[in-house]
Amino acid sequence: MTRKIILLVVLLQCTFVVAQKESANWYFGENAGISFNTGAPVPLVDGKLNTSEGCATISDTSGNLLFYTDGVTVWDRKHNVMPNGEGLLGHSSSTESALIIPKPGSKSRYYIFTIDMPSYFLKEEKPINGVNFSEVDLSLNGGFGDVVENVKNIHLITYDTSDAEENEFKSSEKIAAVTHSNGSSIWVTTNFMNRFYSFLVDNTGVNTSATVSQVQQLVRPILNDDGANVTAIGYLKIAPNGKKIAIAHSSTAAGSPRTGRKKSGKVLLYDFNNTTGEVTNQITLLDNAYPYGVEFSPDSKLLYVTNSIFNETDVFINGELLQFNVESNNIAASKLLINSSQNVAGALQLAIDGRIYRAGYKVFADGFDLSVIKSPNNIGTSCDYSENSINLGGKTAKLGLPPFVQSIFIYNFDYEITCLGEQTHFFITTEEPYDSVEWDFGDGQISTDEDVYHTFAQSGTYTVGLSLSLNGIKRDPILKEIIISEPPNVRPDTYELVQCDSFDSDSNDGRALFNLQQANESLSLDDSDAIQVYYYNSILEAENDTLNINALENVYRNQVIDEIIHAKVYRTNTECYAMTSVQLSTTSPLNVGEHEMVTCTVERNDEVIFDLAAKADEIVNDLGLSTDVEINFYETERDAAIGINALPGSYRAKNSTLYIRAETDNTCYGNGVLNLVLKEFVQLEDQLIQICKEDFPVTINSGIALHEIDNYNYEWSNSETTNEISVTKPGTYEVMVSDLYSSCSDVAIITIEESKVPVINNLIIEDQQVTVVVENTSEHEYLYALDDEFGLYQESNSFIDVTEGIHQVFVKDVLGCEIVSESFNILYFPKFFTPNNDNVNDIWNVHGLDSNLVENGDLILSIYDRYGKLLYSFNPINSLGWNGMFNDTKLISDDYWYFMRLPTGEVSQGHFTLKR
């Protein structure tokens, strides 16, 4: 029972995770694509992808398409968007927007690494997303795959979190991958500023703590006029043998308007340590350029670069394809120009046919073709470059091509069947020529067969090596760590999973909902085993379901009484399983009964906390249940029936019905119902009462309606216990009102304020507007009247258009407790007079003076000319005024000045006009 299915399963837990045909299909550009399944590239015209640059595609070991993406949207093998496949945080204009990594040890799970475009196109309010990863599970969505909900857009730190600039931009647009030296894990590497970040992906997932390498070249984010970060652009590639890493910085500076902005780019080469993920030993290969694509030859000895040449006004001149000999003593000096043309610099990508393909297009033209380096291991023009020779069937290439885990492009082997006691199958996947083979299985055994089956004597980790020879020359071995695992030790008998026959229409039919996962822990005889279990109606169904996509749902209703189902028990992260069985039995449940919890709330439509833990104890005690009976509460009958999503001991809710599940040792014991009753408590409101001093004592109350007074208890801050009390002085009084039938209570605060007698501080008189200034207007409301104490009062303290003369203002509070008043004068000094003896405006004098408020002899009004000469002085009360004469002479038409000081000290001065 433990082995039949295993013979059908391929465990792709190897250095390169899958064979070369993982890269058999490419989708890129504007709905463009090619397939290498038949050898020569064949156009694919069914793609839905439309991207200027970044993209990624993945296929299975037989070259069948699985899915592809532009870093934002994921399409399945039928070119439909995966249900959760939108909203990834890449960008179609990011150089390497996406990279797909198969999860080591899994045949159905993949990681999509995405890189946003770290630029602003007049949208500074949108943050830059940096580097993230999401997981795709091909067992979901009927085998078409979906993005796992809780493993979507997981952020990776590729910047100094304490640096504001790095926090803003977060990354460049570069990412690459290669296999770890252990042959199973994968390094995913990216670059930002002067650091490389290498993340390890193994059979446990993505290690979010990076290996960080600091290098000499510092490239800071620089925005052009359009908001694009020009220093983020360009490809990153690792050599297939995992020893070198090359990076194209299209720009490292802003450039100059006089000499051009596209002449600061570099190509740099480093050593890569595929054991530690470290990057060291910088070499500058190309400087003062505008490079874009980089790629290593299949033998990792040559590096190819695409570079665009621009003039001083940034007009494109031509594109170059360059070659460098990585094994040269002077790598930079080994540069060879392979081709110069009107094709702009685009991506370079190694394919499974051993050729390197180049994207790009002629300026102001569409790219309906790809170019190809047919023999990339050859130095110089013997590499056989052919431009625009790969037709795309009418579809359009842009700048980008899909990257892959680079290690798949050197000679390789895969294996299948890794359970102890089975023959593990090893097979060569390379298409390179060889004439002899040597396998070293890491247990002291070797073989010279091409296709070999080997049985390991013990479980454990083995380093298996493959060495190929051609013309008597033996190549370095490819090493892979493989894990031989034992199936889990499961119980030999049938485990009985017991469930209450409850929460359905017939509690005696022997059929109920079962949570099959409740049986998992009881199936393994070794508590240290980490297991994963799938359930089936028959052994045959279990063995035939290689992807476990047709297993029973974890919540399952048995079809017959005491039904026996079959458990396929895997040791976690292996393909090794054992079979055992589970009997689904039902019992008649104890009727726990219907219960009620009553509480109340002050706020309408509010939720309150119910103490379910205390209620559970109460039910156990009331029913006299054993202390090993556990009571839990659930929001739905289904959850209660299968024992999932139990509610916490403190539960916030409104009026609702909960379902009770009683169990012992995780086995259903009984069921019932709990009604949560939420009464609306009376709403108390704080009160502010202002009264006149003479109105004390005053009676105050809690605010409860008369017809409800007897339903509550009252406790005042002065210890009185009635609904209303009498108070004799101002102050703050609190009353706690409690419900007679529940624990609900609330407090009302009644504030008694004694009305303050208004105090007039000042009267501000400006022309004919009078403003009354009263103390404490911020704390008390006052009303104002002019000249009539019993007339209309207004809320405003200002009066306008007040006529000259004597007036009186009255002020009272809103309660009318006491009225205060103050008199004032409005003086009017005429602006002109016309002393021409027509009895109209012949005399100039002030108007509005109160003769009772001033002593006649103490009040003098003086007239001056423009030079300050005193012309006339008089008492304005007992004199008619000035007639425009000086020493019996009529003065001319002009402006004249007056000055008057009242006995109060108030001064009035100004000027007026004499008109003849």
JSON list of N, CA and C in Angstrom, two decimals, residues 397-418:
[
{"chain": "A", "resi": 397, "resn": "ALA", "atom": "N", "xyz": [7.82, 41.35, -30.74]},
{"chain": "A", "resi": 397, "resn": "ALA", "atom": "CA", "xyz": [8.74, 41.35, -29.59]},
{"chain": "A", "resi": 397, "resn": "ALA", "atom": "C", "xyz": [9.04, 42.79, -29.20]},
{"chain": "A", "resi": 398, "resn": "LYS", "atom": "N", "xyz": [9.29, 42.99, -27.94]},
{"chain": "A", "resi": 398, "resn": "LYS", "atom": "CA", "xyz": [9.69, 44.31, -27.46]},
{"chain": "A", "resi": 398, "resn": "LYS", "atom": "C", "xyz": [11.14, 44.21, -26.96]},
{"chain": "A", "resi": 399, "resn": "LEU", "atom": "N", "xyz": [11.38, 44.56, -25.69]},
{"chain": "A", "resi": 399, "resn": "LEU", "atom": "CA", "xyz": [12.74, 44.51, -25.17]},
{"chain": "A", "resi": 399, "resn": "LEU", "atom": "C", "xyz": [13.03, 43.27, -24.33]},
{"chain": "A", "resi": 400, "resn": "GLY", "atom": "N", "xyz": [11.99, 42.71, -23.69]},
{"chain": "A", "resi": 400, "resn": "GLY", "atom": "CA", "xyz": [12.21, 41.65, -22.72]},
{"chain": "A", "resi": 400, "resn": "GLY", "atom": "C", "xyz": [12.01, 40.26, -23.25]},
{"chain": "A", "resi": 401, "resn": "LEU", "atom": "N", "xyz": [12.68, 39.29, -22.58]},
{"chain": "A", "resi": 401, "resn": "LEU", "atom": "CA", "xyz": [12.48, 37.85, -22.79]},
{"chain": "A", "resi": 401, "resn": "LEU", "atom": "C", "xyz": [12.41, 37.19, -21.42]},
{"chain": "A", "resi": 402, "resn": "PRO", "atom": "N", "xyz": [11.73, 36.04, -21.31]},
{"chain": "A", "resi": 402, "resn": "PRO", "atom": "CA", "xyz": [11.56, 35.43, -19.98]},
{"chain": "A", "resi": 402, "resn": "PRO", "atom": "C", "xyz": [12.85, 34.81, -19.45]},
{"chain": "A", "resi": 403, "resn": "PRO", "atom": "N", "xyz": [13.25, 35.15, -18.22]},
{"chain": "A", "resi": 403, "resn": "PRO", "atom": "CA", "xyz": [14.43, 34.52, -17.61]},
{"chain": "A", "resi": 403, "resn": "PRO", "atom": "C", "xyz": [14.05, 33.20, -16.94]},
{"chain": "A", "resi": 404, "resn": "PHE", "atom": "N", "xyz": [15.06, 32.39, -16.64]},
{"chain": "A", "resi": 404, "resn": "PHE", "atom": "CA", "xyz": [14.87, 31.10, -16.00]},
{"chain": "A", "resi": 404, "resn": "PHE", "atom": "C", "xyz": [15.96, 30.89, -14.96]},
{"chain": "A", "resi": 405, "resn": "VAL", "atom": "N", "xyz": [15.83, 29.79, -14.21]},
{"chain": "A", "resi": 405, "resn": "VAL", "atom": "CA", "xyz": [16.94, 29.37, -13.35]},
{"chain": "A", "resi": 405, "resn": "VAL", "atom": "C", "xyz": [18.06, 28.95, -14.28]},
{"chain": "A", "resi": 406, "resn": "GLN", "atom": "N", "xyz": [19.16, 29.71, -14.28]},
{"chain": "A", "resi": 406, "resn": "GLN", "atom": "CA", "xyz": [20.18, 29.56, -15.31]},
{"chain": "A", "resi": 406, "resn": "GLN", "atom": "C", "xyz": [20.80, 28.17, -15.35]},
{"chain": "A", "resi": 407, "resn": "SER", "atom": "N", "xyz": [20.78, 27.45, -14.23]},
{"chain": "A", "resi": 407, "resn": "SER", "atom": "CA", "xyz": [21.48, 26.16, -14.16]},
{"chain": "A", "resi": 407, "resn": "SER", "atom": "C", "xyz": [20.86, 25.10, -15.05]},
{"chain": "A", "resi": 408, "resn": "ILE", "atom": "N", "xyz": [19.62, 25.30, -15.51]},
{"chain": "A", "resi": 408, "resn": "ILE", "atom": "CA", "xyz": [19.00, 24.26, -16.33]},
{"chain": "A", "resi": 408, "resn": "ILE", "atom": "C", "xyz": [19.66, 24.17, -17.70]},
{"chain": "A", "resi": 409, "resn": "PHE", "atom": "N", "xyz": [20.55, 25.12, -18.03]},
{"chain": "A", "resi": 409, "resn": "PHE", "atom": "CA", "xyz": [21.09, 25.15, -19.37]},
{"chain": "A", "resi": 409, "resn": "PHE", "atom": "C", "xyz": [22.46, 24.49, -19.49]},
{"chain": "A", "resi": 410, "resn": "ILE", "atom": "N", "xyz": [22.93, 23.80, -18.44]},
{"chain": "A", "resi": 410, "resn": "ILE", "atom": "CA", "xyz": [24.13, 22.98, -18.59]},
{"chain": "A", "resi": 410, "resn": "ILE", "atom": "C", "xyz": [23.72, 21.53, -18.43]},
{"chain": "A", "resi": 411, "resn": "TYR", "atom": "N", "xyz": [24.63, 20.62, -18.70]},
{"chain": "A", "resi": 411, "resn": "TYR", "atom": "CA", "xyz": [24.24, 19.21, -18.68]},
{"chain": "A", "resi": 411, "resn": "TYR", "atom": "C", "xyz": [23.75, 18.86, -17.28]},
{"chain": "A", "resi": 412, "resn": "ASN", "atom": "N", "xyz": [22.80, 17.95, -17.26]},
{"chain": "A", "resi": 412, "resn": "ASN", "atom": "CA", "xyz": [22.02, 17.78, -16.03]},
{"chain": "A", "resi": 412, "resn": "ASN", "atom": "C", "xyz": [21.45, 16.38, -15.96]},
{"chain": "A", "resi": 413, "resn": "PHE", "atom": "N", "xyz": [20.97, 16.04, -14.78]},
{"chain": "A", "resi": 413, "resn": "PHE", "atom": "CA", "xyz": [20.22, 14.79, -14.65]},
{"chain": "A", "resi": 413, "resn": "PHE", "atom": "C", "xyz": [19.08, 15.02, -13.67]},
{"chain": "A", "resi": 414, "resn": "ASP", "atom": "N", "xyz": [18.09, 14.16, -13.77]},
{"chain": "A", "resi": 414, "resn": "ASP", "atom": "CA", "xyz": [16.96, 14.19, -12.86]},
{"chain": "A", "resi": 414, "resn": "ASP", "atom": "C", "xyz": [16.80, 12.81, -12.23]},
{"chain": "A", "resi": 415, "resn": "TYR", "atom": "N", "xyz": [15.91, 12.72, -11.30]},
{"chain": "A", "resi": 415, "resn": "TYR", "atom": "CA", "xyz": [15.65, 11.44, -10.66]},
{"chain": "A", "resi": 415, "resn": "TYR", "atom": "C", "xyz": [14.22, 11.40, -10.18]},
{"chain": "A", "resi": 416, "resn": "GLU", "atom": "N", "xyz": [13.75, 10.19, -9.91]},
{"chain": "A", "resi": 416, "resn": "GLU", "atom": "CA", "xyz": [12.40, 9.99, -9.41]},
{"chain": "A", "resi": 416, "resn": "GLU", "atom": "C", "xyz": [12.39, 8.77, -8.50]},
{"chain": "A", "resi": 417, "resn": "ILE", "atom": "N", "xyz": [11.40, 8.73, -7.66]},
{"chain": "A", "resi": 417, "resn": "ILE", "atom": "CA", "xyz": [11.19, 7.63, -6.70]},
{"chain": "A", "resi": 417, "resn": "ILE", "atom": "C", "xyz": [12.26, 7.70, -5.60]},
{"chain": "A", "resi": 418, "resn": "THR", "atom": "N", "xyz": [11.94, 8.31, -4.49]},
{"chain": "A", "resi": 418, "resn": "THR", "atom": "CA", "xyz": [12.93, 8.55, -3.44]},
{"chain": "A", "resi": 418, "resn": "THR", "atom": "C", "xyz": [12.47, 7.97, -2.10]}
]
